[in-house]
XYZ file of C-alpha atoms in Angstrom:
676
model
C 40.051 -25.395 -70.637
C 39.164 -27.888 -67.884
C 36.101 -26.830 -65.915
C 37.839 -27.337 -62.558
C 40.375 -24.605 -63.436
C 37.725 -21.954 -64.127
C 38.047 -20.344 -60.701
C 41.788 -19.660 -61.119
C 43.454 -16.534 -62.457
C 45.931 -16.685 -65.365
C 49.038 -17.301 -63.228
C 47.318 -19.833 -60.983
C 46.189 -21.785 -64.073
C 49.724 -21.672 -65.448
C 51.023 -23.295 -62.255
C 48.150 -25.797 -62.040
C 48.629 -26.966 -65.648
C 52.386 -27.449 -65.322
C 53.281 -31.147 -65.110
C 56.881 -32.277 -65.641
C 60.068 -30.735 -64.316
C 60.823 -28.275 -61.494
C 58.343 -25.484 -60.728
C 58.812 -22.484 -58.430
C 55.627 -20.672 -57.393
C 56.408 -17.333 -55.747
C 53.138 -16.620 -53.971
C 52.546 -13.372 -52.122
C 50.458 -13.182 -48.954
C 46.795 -13.993 -49.611
C 47.472 -14.938 -53.240
C 45.732 -18.329 -53.051
C 48.735 -20.633 -52.914
C 46.893 -23.524 -51.202
C 44.165 -23.289 -53.845
C 46.814 -23.356 -56.584
C 48.668 -26.394 -55.162
C 45.348 -28.223 -54.674
C 44.305 -27.671 -58.285
C 47.760 -28.620 -59.545
C 47.577 -31.939 -57.684
C 44.046 -32.634 -58.958
C 45.191 -31.729 -62.477
C 48.032 -34.261 -62.207
C 45.529 -36.943 -61.153
C 43.175 -36.035 -64.016
C 46.111 -36.314 -66.438
C 46.692 -39.920 -65.367
C 49.111 -39.672 -62.412
C 48.151 -42.107 -59.638
C 47.267 -40.163 -56.443
C 49.620 -42.312 -54.341
C 52.516 -41.145 -56.552
C 52.064 -37.580 -55.294
C 53.648 -36.129 -52.128
C 52.729 -32.761 -50.577
C 54.652 -31.469 -47.557
C 54.008 -28.431 -45.382
C 54.995 -27.213 -41.906
C 52.004 -27.435 -39.548
C 49.366 -30.096 -38.966
C 46.760 -27.371 -39.465
C 48.084 -26.537 -42.947
C 48.408 -30.235 -43.858
C 44.841 -30.915 -42.673
C 43.469 -27.994 -44.700
C 45.354 -29.079 -47.826
C 44.275 -32.717 -47.445
C 40.619 -31.758 -47.042
C 40.726 -29.459 -50.069
C 42.379 -32.133 -52.209
C 39.815 -34.769 -51.183
C 36.949 -32.364 -51.960
C 38.401 -31.504 -55.395
C 39.087 -35.181 -56.226
C 35.455 -36.042 -55.427
C 34.271 -33.189 -57.611
C 36.713 -33.324 -60.515
C 38.428 -36.734 -60.529
C 35.534 -39.087 -59.854
C 36.233 -42.779 -59.449
C 39.427 -42.193 -57.449
C 39.417 -43.807 -54.017
C 43.053 -43.036 -53.185
C 44.578 -39.714 -52.167
C 48.093 -38.210 -52.254
C 50.412 -38.409 -49.230
C 49.942 -35.046 -47.465
C 51.912 -34.408 -44.285
C 54.239 -32.143 -42.351
C 58.017 -32.574 -42.658
C 58.178 -34.168 -39.217
C 55.314 -36.572 -39.952
C 57.068 -37.555 -43.181
C 60.220 -38.222 -41.154
C 58.227 -40.419 -38.747
C 56.751 -42.361 -41.687
C 60.168 -43.066 -43.239
C 61.752 -43.972 -39.884
C 58.921 -46.353 -38.934
C 59.244 -48.189 -42.237
C 62.999 -48.569 -41.638
C 63.121 -48.687 -37.832
C 65.180 -51.868 -37.658
C 67.959 -50.405 -39.823
C 68.181 -47.472 -37.394
C 68.259 -49.741 -34.327
C 64.734 -48.761 -33.267
C 61.389 -50.494 -32.898
C 58.228 -49.339 -34.663
C 56.902 -47.968 -31.362
C 59.727 -45.539 -30.629
C 58.870 -42.585 -28.399
C 58.983 -39.019 -29.717
C 60.314 -36.774 -26.958
C 58.686 -33.361 -26.669
C 60.768 -30.282 -25.823
C 60.265 -30.720 -22.078
C 61.242 -34.396 -22.035
C 64.277 -33.798 -24.259
C 65.484 -30.945 -22.029
C 64.984 -33.141 -18.930
C 67.150 -35.857 -20.510
C 69.877 -33.308 -21.233
C 69.686 -32.073 -17.639
C 70.079 -35.673 -16.486
C 73.107 -36.063 -18.775
C 74.695 -32.895 -17.356
C 74.339 -34.202 -13.807
C 75.832 -37.591 -14.686
C 78.816 -35.804 -16.234
C 79.199 -33.754 -13.020
C 78.237 -30.445 -14.682
C 75.970 -28.090 -12.753
C 72.678 -27.499 -14.672
C 72.457 -24.079 -12.989
C 75.758 -23.102 -14.564
C 75.145 -24.813 -17.918
C 71.518 -24.243 -18.911
C 70.047 -27.534 -20.290
C 67.651 -25.601 -22.541
C 70.514 -23.620 -24.057
C 72.492 -26.822 -24.721
C 69.340 -28.383 -26.222
C 69.031 -25.372 -28.566
C 72.694 -25.646 -29.629
C 72.251 -29.354 -30.450
C 68.980 -28.603 -32.264
C 70.599 -25.872 -34.363
C 73.459 -28.185 -35.366
C 71.059 -30.990 -36.328
C 69.079 -28.509 -38.425
C 72.274 -27.838 -40.385
C 72.647 -31.606 -40.987
C 75.566 -31.749 -38.545
C 75.886 -35.121 -36.789
C 77.405 -35.891 -33.395
C 80.610 -37.303 -34.948
C 81.078 -34.089 -36.987
C 80.489 -31.918 -33.927
C 82.892 -33.957 -31.770
C 85.620 -33.474 -34.352
C 84.981 -29.729 -34.428
C 84.879 -29.556 -30.609
C 88.376 -31.050 -30.452
C 89.700 -27.954 -32.211
C 91.045 -25.552 -29.512
C 89.516 -22.662 -31.497
C 86.000 -24.005 -30.832
C 86.150 -22.969 -27.191
C 85.444 -24.579 -23.853
C 81.639 -24.721 -24.274
C 81.814 -26.809 -27.464
C 83.632 -29.550 -25.531
C 80.898 -29.637 -22.864
C 78.143 -29.726 -25.503
C 79.914 -32.615 -27.272
C 80.049 -34.662 -24.044
C 76.411 -33.945 -23.162
C 75.247 -34.623 -26.732
C 77.081 -37.964 -26.703
C 75.438 -39.133 -23.451
C 72.074 -37.718 -24.550
C 72.179 -39.873 -27.722
C 73.067 -42.955 -25.668
C 70.132 -42.365 -23.338
C 67.712 -41.930 -26.243
C 68.948 -45.104 -27.915
C 68.497 -47.012 -24.648
C 64.950 -45.644 -24.314
C 64.083 -46.332 -27.986
C 63.249 -42.640 -28.373
C 63.953 -39.727 -30.726
C 63.597 -35.962 -30.388
C 61.979 -33.645 -32.973
C 65.244 -32.938 -34.760
C 66.044 -36.659 -35.079
C 62.853 -37.165 -37.088
C 64.331 -35.036 -39.877
C 68.024 -35.784 -39.363
C 67.769 -39.587 -39.264
C 65.260 -39.914 -42.106
C 67.307 -37.594 -44.343
C 70.587 -39.351 -43.477
C 68.911 -42.655 -44.338
C 67.894 -41.284 -47.762
C 71.352 -39.811 -48.360
C 73.420 -42.831 -47.288
C 71.282 -45.701 -48.555
C 70.768 -45.658 -52.326
C 68.368 -48.613 -52.253
C 66.052 -46.944 -49.722
C 66.355 -43.606 -51.522
C 65.177 -45.213 -54.789
C 62.169 -46.788 -53.039
C 60.859 -43.359 -51.985
C 61.810 -41.679 -55.265
C 59.710 -44.279 -57.078
C 56.956 -44.098 -54.456
C 56.520 -40.330 -54.929
C 57.136 -39.189 -58.499
C 55.745 -35.706 -57.918
C 56.915 -33.753 -54.860
C 55.307 -30.535 -53.552
C 56.886 -28.424 -50.798
C 54.859 -25.615 -49.210
C 56.438 -22.618 -47.392
C 59.768 -23.406 -49.051
C 61.310 -20.201 -47.671
C 61.051 -21.735 -44.178
C 63.075 -24.880 -44.941
C 66.327 -25.448 -43.063
C 69.322 -27.395 -44.374
C 67.888 -30.839 -43.475
C 64.452 -30.128 -44.992
C 66.105 -28.704 -48.104
C 68.259 -31.826 -48.472
C 65.313 -34.163 -47.857
C 63.282 -32.396 -50.580
C 66.206 -32.567 -52.996
C 66.907 -36.261 -52.361
C 63.272 -37.283 -52.830
C 62.983 -35.473 -56.161
C 66.499 -35.844 -57.631
C 65.527 -38.813 -59.825
C 62.965 -37.126 -62.094
C 63.138 -33.473 -60.911
C 59.338 -33.242 -60.606
C 59.516 -30.872 -57.662
C 57.090 -28.008 -57.129
C 57.947 -25.557 -54.357
C 55.742 -22.725 -53.156
C 56.932 -19.861 -51.047
C 57.437 -16.166 -50.449
C 60.828 -14.716 -49.571
C 58.993 -11.824 -47.918
C 57.549 -14.213 -45.328
C 60.826 -15.827 -44.245
C 60.660 -15.181 -40.481
C 62.268 -18.272 -38.950
C 66.030 -17.825 -39.438
C 66.431 -18.166 -35.644
C 65.025 -21.662 -36.080
C 67.377 -22.520 -38.942
C 65.220 -21.474 -41.925
C 67.543 -20.537 -44.771
C 66.357 -17.849 -47.195
C 68.943 -18.961 -49.763
C 66.952 -22.167 -50.381
C 64.208 -20.303 -52.218
C 66.501 -17.610 -53.661
C 68.777 -20.328 -55.137
C 66.025 -22.544 -56.585
C 66.817 -21.481 -60.169
C 70.487 -22.276 -59.564
C 69.610 -25.728 -58.193
C 67.195 -26.379 -61.070
C 68.329 -24.341 -64.118
C 65.359 -25.467 -66.240
C 62.799 -24.521 -63.592
C 59.585 -22.799 -64.549
C 58.781 -19.776 -62.376
C 55.260 -18.516 -61.755
C 54.558 -15.325 -59.819
C 51.263 -15.069 -57.894
C 50.790 -11.355 -57.145
C 47.007 -10.988 -56.920
C 45.926 -10.779 -53.297
C 42.410 -11.983 -52.463
C 42.549 -11.225 -48.738
C 43.217 -7.594 -47.874
C 41.888 -4.180 -48.830
C 43.916 -1.929 -51.148
C 45.033 0.312 -48.282
C 46.364 -2.596 -46.212
C 48.126 -4.059 -49.242
C 49.710 -0.756 -50.236
C 51.107 -0.377 -46.722
C 52.538 -3.925 -46.848
C 54.104 -3.383 -50.291
C 55.687 -0.061 -49.287
C 57.228 -1.495 -46.109
C 58.671 -4.666 -47.639
C 60.239 -2.909 -50.646
C 62.929 -1.575 -48.320
C 64.377 -5.096 -48.083
C 67.181 -5.870 -50.523
C 67.311 -9.676 -50.378
C 64.060 -10.541 -52.127
C 62.740 -11.323 -55.623
C 60.947 -8.228 -56.901
C 57.160 -8.483 -56.788
C 54.260 -6.125 -56.148
C 51.014 -7.468 -54.738
C 47.778 -6.009 -56.100
C 44.108 -6.593 -55.371
C 40.702 -5.981 -56.898
C 39.236 -5.648 -53.395
C 37.804 -2.354 -52.158
C 40.058 0.505 -51.027
C 38.855 -0.016 -47.469
C 39.350 1.973 -44.303
C 42.578 3.727 -43.438
C 44.996 2.075 -41.021
C 44.403 3.243 -37.461
C 47.433 4.383 -35.447
C 47.239 4.867 -31.686
C 49.892 6.525 -29.516
C 49.460 5.107 -26.007
C 50.895 6.434 -22.791
C 51.961 2.949 -21.630
C 51.101 -0.749 -22.029
C 47.972 -0.417 -19.832
C 46.652 2.440 -21.933
C 47.438 0.438 -25.084
C 45.612 -2.655 -23.787
C 42.636 -0.468 -22.832
C 42.540 0.947 -26.362
C 42.556 -2.561 -27.872
C 39.745 -3.750 -25.581
C 37.487 -0.727 -26.186
C 38.012 -0.963 -29.952
C 37.084 -4.667 -29.855
C 33.833 -3.741 -28.090
C 33.167 -1.100 -30.775
C 33.811 -3.669 -33.521
C 31.391 -6.121 -31.890
C 28.673 -3.513 -31.335
C 29.025 -2.193 -34.883
C 28.815 -5.707 -36.293
C 25.611 -6.452 -34.402
C 23.754 -3.224 -35.182
C 24.632 -3.176 -38.883
C 23.783 -6.813 -39.505
C 20.581 -7.173 -37.516
C 18.694 -3.867 -37.447
C 17.001 -4.432 -40.788
C 16.738 -8.220 -40.629
C 15.204 -8.521 -37.164
C 13.022 -5.534 -36.221
C 11.652 -7.278 -33.102
C 13.709 -8.427 -30.098
C 12.633 -12.052 -30.122
C 14.480 -15.098 -28.770
C 15.445 -15.818 -32.375
C 17.106 -12.428 -32.599
C 19.047 -12.970 -29.379
C 20.177 -16.391 -30.624
C 21.270 -14.955 -33.969
C 22.992 -12.062 -32.208
C 24.973 -14.511 -30.073
C 26.110 -16.394 -33.197
C 27.075 -13.106 -34.844
C 28.880 -11.968 -31.674
C 30.855 -15.224 -31.467
C 31.704 -14.964 -35.161
C 32.877 -11.353 -34.720
C 35.069 -12.328 -31.755
C 36.694 -15.184 -33.667
C 37.539 -12.799 -36.484
C 39.697 -10.534 -34.279
C 43.393 -11.059 -33.544
C 45.838 -9.107 -31.397
C 49.448 -9.660 -32.469
C 52.581 -8.870 -30.483
C 56.325 -9.372 -30.929
C 57.141 -10.997 -27.565
C 55.156 -13.338 -25.298
C 55.463 -11.109 -22.212
C 53.195 -8.534 -23.895
C 50.160 -10.794 -23.476
C 49.847 -10.133 -19.715
C 48.407 -6.593 -19.871
C 46.243 -7.557 -22.858
C 44.782 -10.511 -20.940
C 44.061 -8.252 -17.966
C 42.208 -5.826 -20.250
C 40.179 -8.651 -21.825
C 39.139 -9.801 -18.338
C 38.390 -6.240 -17.241
C 36.073 -5.655 -20.208
C 34.623 -9.187 -20.062
C 35.877 -10.093 -23.555
C 36.365 -13.850 -24.154
C 39.899 -14.491 -25.396
C 42.310 -17.285 -26.246
C 46.095 -17.112 -25.956
C 47.423 -19.108 -28.874
C 50.407 -21.147 -27.802
C 48.919 -22.696 -24.665
C 49.074 -26.286 -25.869
C 46.523 -28.865 -24.829
C 49.075 -31.682 -25.090
C 51.467 -29.923 -22.679
C 49.075 -30.171 -19.730
C 50.446 -32.490 -17.023
C 47.384 -34.719 -16.868
C 47.361 -35.187 -20.652
C 51.085 -35.995 -20.715
C 50.551 -38.514 -17.892
C 47.748 -40.291 -19.765
C 49.722 -40.428 -23.010
C 52.782 -41.672 -21.088
C 50.796 -44.788 -20.073
C 50.074 -45.480 -23.743
C 53.693 -44.954 -24.808
C 55.120 -47.039 -21.972
C 52.681 -49.867 -22.763
C 54.004 -50.013 -26.321
C 57.627 -49.153 -25.560
C 58.901 -50.648 -22.287
C 62.317 -49.102 -22.936
C 60.880 -45.585 -22.568
C 62.353 -44.940 -19.124
C 61.248 -41.282 -19.197
C 57.594 -42.338 -19.510
C 57.909 -45.065 -16.871
C 59.612 -42.649 -14.471
C 56.736 -40.220 -15.060
C 53.878 -42.639 -14.299
C 55.202 -45.444 -12.089
C 54.162 -43.461 -9.022
C 51.114 -41.731 -10.497
C 48.667 -42.481 -9.040
C 50.673 -42.949 -5.837
C 51.925 -46.531 -5.468
C 54.611 -46.028 -2.840
C 57.449 -46.701 -5.280
C 60.297 -44.391 -4.271
C 63.339 -43.066 -6.130
C 65.677 -45.651 -4.608
C 63.462 -48.472 -5.919
C 63.309 -46.775 -9.316
C 67.113 -46.700 -9.544
C 67.225 -50.456 -8.878
C 64.494 -51.129 -11.456
C 66.388 -49.228 -14.160
C 69.656 -50.934 -13.134
C 68.006 -54.375 -13.552
C 68.449 -55.060 -9.844
C 64.825 -55.792 -8.871
C 65.772 -59.058 -7.131
C 67.333 -57.091 -4.274
C 64.118 -55.205 -3.542
C 61.766 -56.270 -0.706
C 59.023 -58.691 -1.762
C 56.239 -56.128 -1.140
C 57.979 -53.609 -3.391
C 58.460 -56.244 -6.110
C 54.720 -56.991 -6.008
C 53.903 -53.266 -6.419
C 56.251 -53.012 -9.402
C 54.881 -56.200 -10.982
C 51.333 -54.843 -10.567
C 52.389 -51.657 -12.379
C 53.868 -53.614 -15.294
C 50.714 -55.777 -15.385
C 48.722 -52.575 -15.881
C 50.949 -51.687 -18.860
C 50.512 -55.197 -20.267
C 46.722 -54.937 -19.986
C 46.765 -51.512 -21.693
C 48.922 -52.933 -24.498
C 46.344 -55.672 -25.087
C 43.441 -53.179 -25.100
C 45.242 -50.959 -27.630
C 44.889 -53.692 -30.259
C 41.273 -54.616 -29.442
C 39.439 -51.415 -28.423
C 38.664 -48.190 -30.294
C 41.033 -45.301 -29.587
C 38.605 -43.316 -27.416
C 37.737 -46.471 -25.449
C 41.437 -47.126 -24.799
C 41.764 -43.644 -23.233
C 38.768 -44.345 -20.976
C 40.248 -47.724 -20.009
C 43.660 -46.205 -19.160
C 42.111 -43.520 -16.941
C 40.008 -46.039 -14.999
C 42.354 -49.070 -14.880
C 45.481 -47.082 -13.946
C 43.707 -45.439 -11.007
C 44.003 -41.900 -12.406
C 40.223 -41.430 -12.372
C 39.912 -42.495 -8.712
C 42.861 -40.319 -7.667
C 41.572 -37.159 -9.377
C 37.901 -37.692 -8.460
C 38.852 -37.752 -4.783
C 41.123 -34.726 -4.997
C 40.453 -30.987 -4.890
C 38.785 -28.748 -7.491
C 41.981 -28.539 -9.579
C 42.142 -32.337 -9.717
C 38.532 -32.534 -10.881
C 39.348 -29.999 -13.616
C 42.298 -32.167 -14.675
C 39.973 -35.143 -14.949
C 37.645 -33.097 -17.169
C 40.598 -32.335 -19.441
C 41.429 -36.050 -19.722
C 37.789 -36.702 -20.634
C 38.216 -34.140 -23.406
C 41.199 -36.169 -24.609
C 38.830 -39.136 -24.996
C 36.469 -36.870 -26.969
C 39.329 -35.732 -29.179
C 40.314 -39.385 -29.693
C 36.943 -40.140 -31.323
C 38.329 -38.987 -34.673
C 40.849 -41.870 -34.544
C 38.204 -44.537 -33.803
C 38.003 -45.640 -37.437
C 41.657 -46.757 -37.319
C 41.937 -50.371 -36.118
C 44.550 -52.719 -34.584
C 46.251 -50.027 -32.548
C 46.911 -47.665 -35.472
C 44.541 -45.105 -33.931
C 46.611 -44.880 -30.738
C 49.773 -44.792 -32.850
C 48.416 -41.825 -34.846
C 47.140 -40.048 -31.722
C 50.556 -40.310 -30.038
C 52.271 -39.088 -33.198
C 49.925 -36.112 -33.607
C 50.249 -35.232 -29.914
C 54.058 -35.248 -30.150
C 54.129 -33.131 -33.297
C 51.394 -30.619 -32.400
C 52.429 -26.993 -32.997
C 51.125 -23.711 -31.541
C 48.667 -23.243 -34.398
C 47.355 -26.773 -33.955
C 45.794 -25.716 -30.637
C 43.196 -23.965 -32.800
C 42.240 -27.348 -34.279
C 41.999 -28.826 -30.785
C 39.721 -25.937 -29.744
C 37.337 -26.727 -32.561
C 37.122 -30.367 -31.536
C 37.526 -30.329 -27.753
C 36.641 -26.739 -26.772
C 38.892 -26.557 -23.751
C 41.389 -23.756 -24.341
C 38.766 -21.007 -24.637
C 37.165 -19.885 -21.379
C 33.753 -19.637 -23.062
C 31.434 -21.821 -25.105
C 31.358 -19.270 -27.928
C 33.931 -17.358 -29.980
C 37.039 -15.687 -28.606
C 39.540 -13.013 -29.579
C 42.924 -14.534 -30.452
C 46.037 -13.205 -28.686
C 49.291 -14.429 -30.227
C 52.815 -13.593 -31.329
C 53.282 -12.531 -34.933
C 55.288 -15.723 -35.528
C 52.301 -17.838 -34.435
C 49.942 -15.897 -36.743
C 51.694 -16.939 -39.956
C 49.285 -18.698 -42.307
C 46.218 -17.293 -40.531
C 43.927 -14.401 -41.470
C 41.396 -12.264 -39.603
C 38.905 -9.539 -40.455
C 40.321 -7.219 -37.761
C 43.974 -7.225 -36.687
C 45.687 -5.229 -33.937
C 49.499 -5.030 -34.037
C 50.691 -3.690 -30.685
C 54.050 -2.648 -29.236
C 55.442 -0.955 -32.349
C 58.405 0.572 -30.558
C 62.058 0.670 -31.503
C 63.866 -2.172 -29.695
C 60.674 -4.214 -29.308
C 59.380 -4.318 -32.897
C 61.837 -4.263 -34.624
C 63.198 -6.433 -31.849
C 66.721 -5.963 -30.601
C 68.088 -8.890 -28.657
C 70.509 -8.428 -25.799
C 74.133 -7.961 -26.929
C 72.951 -7.670 -30.531
C 73.939 -4.790 -32.770
C 71.061 -2.516 -33.741
C 69.809 -3.308 -37.226
C 71.534 -6.705 -37.427
C 68.253 -8.454 -38.249
C 66.268 -5.532 -39.635
C 65.303 -7.327 -42.847
C 63.832 -10.291 -40.984
C 62.046 -7.982 -38.550
C 60.591 -6.085 -41.516
C 59.426 -9.379 -43.025
C 57.810 -10.173 -39.677
C 55.958 -6.840 -39.721
C 54.891 -7.558 -43.325
C 53.430 -10.887 -42.138
C 51.564 -9.084 -39.328
C 50.073 -6.470 -41.680
C 48.976 -9.030 -44.286
C 46.998 -11.083 -41.724
C 44.294 -8.367 -41.892
C 41.389 -8.558 -44.322
C 39.278 -5.478 -43.562
C 40.815 -3.310 -40.860
C 44.277 -2.884 -39.349
C 45.061 -1.174 -36.035
C 48.654 -0.241 -35.092
C 49.774 1.031 -31.698
C 52.878 2.028 -29.767
C 53.562 3.302 -26.244
C 55.607 6.213 -24.947
C 56.529 4.226 -21.829
C 56.739 0.470 -21.271
C 57.837 -1.486 -18.205
C 60.146 -4.350 -19.204
C 61.782 -6.578 -16.565
C 60.691 -4.134 -13.870
C 62.305 -1.145 -15.561
C 60.199 1.686 -17.046
C 61.543 2.631 -20.457
C 60.955 5.659 -22.671
C 60.226 4.563 -26.238
C 60.506 5.913 -29.749
C 58.019 4.717 -32.375
C 59.064 1.831 -34.623
C 60.655 2.746 -37.948
C 58.002 0.545 -39.593
C 55.341 3.144 -38.782
C 57.222 5.846 -40.682
C 57.652 3.423 -43.605
C 53.882 3.509 -44.198
C 52.675 6.400 -46.420
C 51.032 9.095 -44.254
C 47.894 9.203 -46.409
C 47.141 5.573 -45.451
C 47.145 6.304 -41.710
C 44.600 7.901 -39.392
C 45.360 8.840 -35.798
C 43.145 7.393 -33.076
C 42.447 9.957 -30.355
C 41.471 9.457 -26.728
C 37.746 10.105 -26.149
C 37.349 13.651 -24.831
C 41.045 14.309 -25.390
C 41.844 12.959 -21.909
C 44.493 10.283 -21.470
C 44.314 8.055 -18.388
C 47.538 7.734 -16.425
C 48.066 4.425 -14.578
C 50.057 4.584 -11.349
């Protein structure tokens, strides 16, 4: 047996040693799927497959980064002499790569703009107004979501128009078709694409153009797809098209962790893999390396109630561990108080147990080590909730008890000052990006009004006063200078140049305290850009813009590590996040709050009770399996939602857990505080 496979269990080795033909790896939570894929890829390279012939695709930049780093480390250790690595990316980054290589065919330039959610919604709002529809009556975000959902199903505008013409489709479909049509025209004029286009257009290109399809099939002979249960119709089709030539496709997933159906993820993709590939090899990874036996037993018992899942039973050789704590709170304030006090107990316990014997004297060294241990303990705690609104009372409790915290989902790249700076870079490379130009032409203030802007975009600059034309020409000269610097300076130096040369630095330096804070954030962008400095001839800026556009909620954790700006402390912080955002992460201590019927499991407005119970149960399973050592569950008797105080019943998921695995948390002194 190869030495590099020694650390794998029997099933992991079986998957790693498989080479030709389709492979389905059903990997339970904490079963070491990333480790297995990494070793499989290294094994392929050791068997003679060129690294550049291997493709590995996952969903978040964080997961792609982790996989890439592991593969590089294993190649250095076990496939010496190799200086090339496989193509590891997210689905959206893969779409960008394919589109950039074929931009001309799609009527784009290489420097097309990727619209974020806010910019795309703004363009739809603009389209509504031009079509004389009131955005207050027809919500632009809702229309954006409808278009996004259709694109995720591989439905194109022409298909939707045809369907909208059917009287049975309803009045709204006709409005969406008109808005969608104008929205596409505006994007084409601006040389821009939205997130969904990155998948839709690249997949359509592969499907419709046999010559291009063959290029990528030959480029990547071995295809790996992570989190296969989360693929939508477009991602499924893209995976199938890339691997249809030789069928060397390896997919990894867990039907029990399919929690994104609202985003188009189709559970049938993983359940039908054997039907799609009748000669597929199936490997089941059931050994969990993360959680204690008690936590795992609770997870197994809960998820077995679901009917639409391949049968599997996770096991572990870890210790039995502590029982799962259950707290019955009076209301959300009481619940948040419980979480905060328990976090303080966890921190105090961690410090006393780890340092009493090692450091008998209270020296500076001890205090330094205690701070490191405290920060480490904080970073290993997560509080998970079903809906974003629940974070408010938790944040208040963290502030009240002076506990550093981070709300995952507050994205660095969504800050106004960061978007402004990046808009200068995009506009310099893509003069057709009217959204970016509109954003920055009067920031810093240049005295260019809306009426002048309309004439600029209409190509009617000649009819503007001479002074206004000079102002506009000066602005475009700034963009031209930035474009030149992009190709000659390092990425971080370009950011510094943009901030100074555009006048942003002067404007913010001479503003109030908030402006000075914004300037500090832009400086952190320059710090973050250092990691792109090794990329020359403008490719660093290109990669930075791409990563900024495709950053997900989880990727803010990566930004924290490099720029340290989301956490209101220089040390560690407790993570507050939705259960959806926690997928793929793990923590020593996990609190799952708000376990009340109607909240978790969640019941949407106008939705029948129990309509999505299986997905909600999968979501709870994901929450439980984030915990390594200790799990805390809580529910409230009363909760105020949208200003209305509601009486709650405990979630059915609590009663699904065997009673012998639970222990009730009691109020100290038997007294419960009532908040008025």
